[in-house]
Amino acid sequence: MYGLVNKAIEDLVCTQFGWDTWQTIKRRAGIDLPVFLCMQQYPDDLTYKLVNAASETLDMPPAAILHAFGTYWTQYTAQEGYGELLGMTGDTFQEFLLNLDTMHARVAFSYPHLQPPSFECTDMTSTSLNLHYFSSRQGLAPMVVGLLEGLAALFNLKIEIVLTHSREAGNDHEIFALTFQES
Ligand code: 1MF
């Protein structure tokens, strides 16, 4: 994944737990790079190692780390210069979700090594929908839940998310049932 992802994890850990904790996590993950570069590609394995080392150091399950990271992502990318990209993706929560693949295509236009996930909305009503999540990566569903919660908060929505189909249970992709209302 692009270094932007690892930098976002670093930023989240540093703001919430401090630089020393971040050094401990990096050491535990066996990473001796001083910094991550946004536009450099790093093996996915490195990101998974960071998540596991953070899990052990902070005594939180890996899913909780991924969830917190997902919630943080939109805020972080907006502040790192992707606010316009996020802004043009949708004026409403539903429109945003419908345009996620278009948004990733825009990023991939400049950064061709992006391996974006793909999303599809079905069974849409004004307060609910099923979100289908397709990814070449394993185990990131908790991050997607955090992403959706962070996104819903930006649109001032209360959201409930239920994972109804998981790959862990043998399905070929994940399906989340979303219910939302103005808060
Ligand atoms: O393959 C990748 O490197 C990659 C990196 C980030 C693929 C996807 C993403 C973004 N995605 C992270 C979860 C991936 C889960 C999976 O692979 O199954 C979050 C997608 C998302 C979902 C809901 C709402 C908003 C979302 O993301 C907004 C977004 C997406 C991508 C970027 C920014 C905001 C982005 C921009 C530039 C990038 C990489 C990602 O690369 C750079 C960055 C700086 C300089 C050069 C290149």
Tab-separated table of C-alpha atoms and ligand atoms in Angstrom:
chain	number	residue	atom	x	y	z
A	1	MET	CA	0.000	0.000	0.000
A	2	TYR	CA	1.040	3.560	-0.518
A	3	GLY	CA	2.979	5.059	2.392
A	4	LEU	CA	0.110	7.450	3.050
A	5	VAL	CA	-1.638	4.578	4.842
A	6	ASN	CA	1.327	3.873	7.156
A	7	LYS	CA	1.750	7.596	7.782
A	8	ALA	CA	-1.889	7.822	8.822
A	9	ILE	CA	-1.332	5.014	11.350
A	10	GLU	CA	1.753	6.846	12.616
A	11	ASP	CA	-0.164	10.112	12.945
A	12	LEU	CA	-3.025	8.437	14.803
A	13	VAL	CA	-0.686	6.689	17.274
A	14	CYS	CA	1.465	9.800	17.812
A	15	THR	CA	-1.458	12.146	18.482
A	16	GLN	CA	-3.216	9.720	20.842
A	17	PHE	CA	-0.298	7.972	22.577
A	18	GLY	CA	2.846	9.945	21.786
A	19	TRP	CA	6.064	9.496	19.845
A	20	ASP	CA	7.692	7.057	22.319
A	21	THR	CA	4.802	4.610	21.965
A	22	TRP	CA	5.113	4.888	18.190
A	23	GLN	CA	8.823	3.995	18.387
A	24	THR	CA	7.960	0.968	20.531
A	25	ILE	CA	5.359	-0.169	17.991
A	26	LYS	CA	7.742	0.238	15.055
A	27	ARG	CA	10.479	-1.654	16.892
A	28	ARG	CA	8.073	-4.455	17.794
A	29	ALA	CA	6.992	-4.640	14.145
A	30	GLY	CA	10.647	-5.004	13.144
A	31	ILE	CA	10.623	-1.834	11.069
A	32	ASP	CA	13.763	0.264	11.177
A	33	LEU	CA	12.822	2.853	8.572
A	34	PRO	CA	13.004	6.356	10.080
A	35	VAL	CA	9.983	7.641	8.091
A	36	PHE	CA	7.413	6.496	5.544
A	37	LEU	CA	7.116	8.338	2.237
A	38	CYS	CA	3.521	9.027	1.075
A	39	MET	CA	3.986	8.104	-2.528
A	40	GLN	CA	6.270	5.156	-2.059
A	41	GLN	CA	4.765	1.677	-2.155
A	42	TYR	CA	5.285	-0.596	0.836
A	43	PRO	CA	4.386	-4.277	1.129
A	44	ASP	CA	0.936	-4.857	2.680
A	45	ASP	CA	2.698	-7.158	5.116
A	46	LEU	CA	4.405	-4.156	6.709
A	47	THR	CA	1.030	-2.513	7.411
A	48	TYR	CA	-0.361	-5.728	8.931
A	49	LYS	CA	2.763	-5.982	11.118
A	50	LEU	CA	2.216	-2.408	12.331
A	51	VAL	CA	-1.392	-3.212	13.203
A	52	ASN	CA	-0.365	-6.335	15.135
A	53	ALA	CA	2.449	-4.528	16.965
A	54	ALA	CA	0.038	-1.696	17.859
A	55	SER	CA	-2.449	-4.288	19.085
A	56	GLU	CA	0.143	-5.862	21.430
A	57	THR	CA	1.620	-2.571	22.617
A	58	LEU	CA	-1.710	-0.856	23.291
A	59	ASP	CA	-3.393	-4.044	24.514
A	60	MET	CA	-6.276	-3.680	22.063
A	61	PRO	CA	-7.538	-6.313	19.604
A	62	PRO	CA	-6.293	-5.840	16.012
A	63	ALA	CA	-9.909	-5.216	14.925
A	64	ALA	CA	-10.131	-2.259	17.335
A	65	ILE	CA	-6.922	-0.786	15.884
A	66	LEU	CA	-8.256	-1.190	12.335
A	67	HIS	CA	-11.582	0.324	13.349
A	68	ALA	CA	-9.933	3.373	14.957
A	69	PHE	CA	-7.723	3.755	11.914
A	70	GLY	CA	-10.749	3.677	9.587
A	71	THR	CA	-12.502	6.370	11.597
A	72	TYR	CA	-9.371	8.505	11.398
A	73	TRP	CA	-8.702	8.060	7.663
A	74	THR	CA	-11.115	10.610	6.126
A	75	GLN	CA	-10.044	13.263	8.630
A	76	TYR	CA	-6.365	12.514	7.975
A	77	THR	CA	-6.603	12.470	4.166
A	78	ALA	CA	-8.693	15.665	4.171
A	79	GLN	CA	-5.947	17.384	6.181
A	80	GLU	CA	-3.210	15.935	3.930
A	81	GLY	CA	-4.583	17.553	0.774
A	82	TYR	CA	-7.311	15.144	-0.334
A	83	GLY	CA	-10.196	17.293	0.924
A	84	GLU	CA	-11.131	18.395	-2.574
A	85	LEU	CA	-11.130	14.813	-3.802
A	86	LEU	CA	-13.399	13.811	-0.909
A	87	GLY	CA	-15.599	16.873	-1.494
A	88	MET	CA	-16.235	16.045	-5.130
A	89	THR	CA	-17.124	12.438	-4.294
A	90	GLY	CA	-20.615	13.228	-3.026
A	91	ASP	CA	-22.963	15.807	-1.533
A	92	THR	CA	-24.778	13.144	0.447
A	93	PHE	CA	-23.663	10.004	2.261
A	94	GLN	CA	-25.394	7.755	-0.280
A	95	GLU	CA	-23.965	9.628	-3.248
A	96	PHE	CA	-20.504	9.333	-1.685
A	97	LEU	CA	-20.852	5.557	-1.320
A	98	LEU	CA	-22.107	5.226	-4.913
A	99	ASN	CA	-19.038	7.153	-6.122
A	100	LEU	CA	-16.333	5.339	-4.135
A	101	ASP	CA	-15.091	3.427	-7.188
A	102	THR	CA	-14.947	6.660	-9.216
A	103	MET	CA	-12.981	8.317	-6.407
A	104	HIS	CA	-10.456	5.461	-6.367
A	105	ALA	CA	-10.220	5.613	-10.172
A	106	ARG	CA	-9.300	9.312	-9.868
A	107	VAL	CA	-6.542	8.486	-7.367
A	108	ALA	CA	-5.337	5.549	-9.490
A	109	PHE	CA	-5.082	7.873	-12.492
A	110	SER	CA	-2.179	9.640	-10.753
A	111	TYR	CA	-0.945	6.676	-8.686
A	112	PRO	CA	-1.273	3.633	-10.936
A	113	HIS	CA	-0.051	1.137	-8.341
A	114	LEU	CA	-3.123	1.721	-6.199
A	115	GLN	CA	-4.983	-1.523	-5.497
A	116	PRO	CA	-8.339	-0.052	-4.586
A	117	PRO	CA	-11.224	-1.998	-3.107
A	118	SER	CA	-14.570	-1.862	-4.898
A	119	PHE	CA	-17.975	-1.018	-3.417
A	120	GLU	CA	-21.529	-1.578	-4.624
A	121	CYS	CA	-24.798	-0.348	-3.115
A	122	THR	CA	-27.973	-2.418	-3.324
A	123	ASP	CA	-31.427	-2.353	-1.734
A	124	MET	CA	-31.255	1.422	-1.296
A	125	THR	CA	-33.934	3.354	0.586
A	126	SER	CA	-33.665	6.897	1.968
A	127	THR	CA	-32.433	5.485	5.319
A	128	SER	CA	-30.795	2.164	4.506
A	129	LEU	CA	-28.762	0.193	2.004
A	130	ASN	CA	-26.585	-2.870	1.648
A	131	LEU	CA	-22.960	-2.083	0.938
A	132	HIS	CA	-20.960	-4.761	-0.887
A	133	TYR	CA	-17.220	-4.607	-0.289
A	134	PHE	CA	-14.774	-6.341	-2.637
A	135	SER	CA	-11.069	-6.318	-1.878
A	136	SER	CA	-7.892	-8.078	-2.852
A	137	ARG	CA	-6.856	-7.692	0.800
A	138	GLN	CA	-7.918	-9.882	3.712
A	139	GLY	CA	-9.123	-8.894	7.160
A	140	LEU	CA	-9.828	-5.193	6.660
A	141	ALA	CA	-13.609	-5.267	7.234
A	142	PRO	CA	-13.234	-3.604	10.689
A	143	MET	CA	-11.390	-0.738	8.979
A	144	VAL	CA	-14.285	-0.314	6.546
A	145	VAL	CA	-16.724	-0.104	9.482
A	146	GLY	CA	-14.586	2.709	10.940
A	147	LEU	CA	-14.420	4.437	7.551
A	148	LEU	CA	-18.218	4.331	7.251
A	149	GLU	CA	-18.693	5.700	10.768
A	150	GLY	CA	-16.227	8.522	10.105
A	151	LEU	CA	-17.929	9.306	6.837
A	152	ALA	CA	-21.432	9.244	8.363
A	153	ALA	CA	-20.227	11.678	11.049
A	154	LEU	CA	-19.059	14.096	8.318
A	155	PHE	CA	-22.614	14.072	6.945
A	156	ASN	CA	-24.113	14.453	10.460
A	157	LEU	CA	-25.705	11.040	10.358
A	158	LYS	CA	-26.230	8.453	13.037
A	159	ILE	CA	-25.362	5.094	11.576
A	160	GLU	CA	-25.800	1.446	12.447
A	161	ILE	CA	-23.639	-1.092	10.632
A	162	VAL	CA	-24.183	-4.842	10.659
A	163	LEU	CA	-21.833	-7.201	8.863
A	164	THR	CA	-24.309	-9.660	7.346
A	165	HIS	CA	-21.976	-11.605	5.037
A	166	SER	CA	-18.292	-12.120	5.762
A	167	ARG	CA	-15.537	-13.751	3.799
A	168	GLU	CA	-14.515	-15.453	7.052
A	169	ALA	CA	-17.835	-17.296	6.854
A	170	GLY	CA	-17.096	-18.385	3.302
A	171	ASN	CA	-18.728	-15.633	1.223
A	172	ASP	CA	-16.762	-14.209	-1.703
A	173	HIS	CA	-17.143	-10.632	-0.443
A	174	GLU	CA	-18.425	-8.739	2.572
A	175	ILE	CA	-21.887	-7.184	2.813
A	176	PHE	CA	-22.717	-4.527	5.406
A	177	ALA	CA	-26.327	-3.592	6.173
A	178	LEU	CA	-26.390	0.148	6.905
A	179	THR	CA	-29.182	2.113	8.576
A	180	PHE	CA	-28.792	5.843	9.024
A	181	GLN	CA	-30.712	8.951	10.043
A	182	GLU	CA	-29.971	12.618	10.639
A	183	SER	CA	-28.564	13.276	14.102
B	1	1MF	O1	-3.583	0.267	-2.637
B	1	1MF	C1	-3.412	1.284	-1.908
B	1	1MF	O2	-2.289	1.812	-1.734
B	1	1MF	C2	-4.596	1.903	-1.216
B	1	1MF	C3	-4.384	2.915	-0.298
B	1	1MF	C4	-5.488	3.500	0.322
B	1	1MF	C5	-5.874	1.471	-1.521
B	1	1MF	C6	-6.971	2.089	-0.903
B	1	1MF	C7	-6.767	3.101	0.014
B	1	1MF	C8	-7.929	3.804	0.679
B	1	1MF	N1	-8.805	2.901	1.458
B	1	1MF	C9	-8.071	2.250	2.561
B	1	1MF	C10	-8.689	0.935	2.912
B	1	1MF	C11	-8.312	-0.119	1.887
B	1	1MF	C12	-9.127	-1.375	2.140
B	1	1MF	C13	-8.837	-2.427	1.090
B	1	1MF	O3	-7.861	-2.332	0.326
B	1	1MF	O4	-9.629	-3.382	1.060
B	1	1MF	C14	-9.951	3.666	2.023
B	1	1MF	C15	-11.048	3.906	0.978
B	1	1MF	C16	-12.205	4.775	1.440
B	1	1MF	C17	-13.398	4.194	1.875
B	1	1MF	C18	-14.448	4.990	2.339
B	1	1MF	C19	-14.307	6.389	2.355
B	1	1MF	C20	-13.119	6.996	1.918
B	1	1MF	C21	-12.084	6.181	1.461
B	1	1MF	O5	-10.889	6.660	1.055
B	1	1MF	C22	-10.681	8.025	0.639
B	1	1MF	C23	-9.289	8.073	0.050
B	1	1MF	C24	-8.809	6.984	-0.689
B	1	1MF	C25	-7.500	6.994	-1.196
B	1	1MF	C26	-6.674	8.091	-0.963
B	1	1MF	C27	-7.140	9.174	-0.248
B	1	1MF	C28	-8.461	9.162	0.265
B	1	1MF	C29	-5.290	8.043	-1.454
B	1	1MF	C30	-4.691	9.159	-2.031
B	1	1MF	C31	-3.366	9.092	-2.469
B	1	1MF	C32	-2.634	7.903	-2.329
B	1	1MF	C33	-3.233	6.787	-1.760
B	1	1MF	C34	-4.555	6.860	-1.327
B	1	1MF	O6	-1.338	7.762	-2.687
B	1	1MF	C35	-0.476	8.804	-2.616
B	1	1MF	C36	-0.465	9.688	-1.552
B	1	1MF	C37	0.412	10.769	-1.513
B	1	1MF	C38	1.321	10.918	-2.550
B	1	1MF	C39	1.320	10.014	-3.603
B	1	1MF	C40	0.419	8.947	-3.625
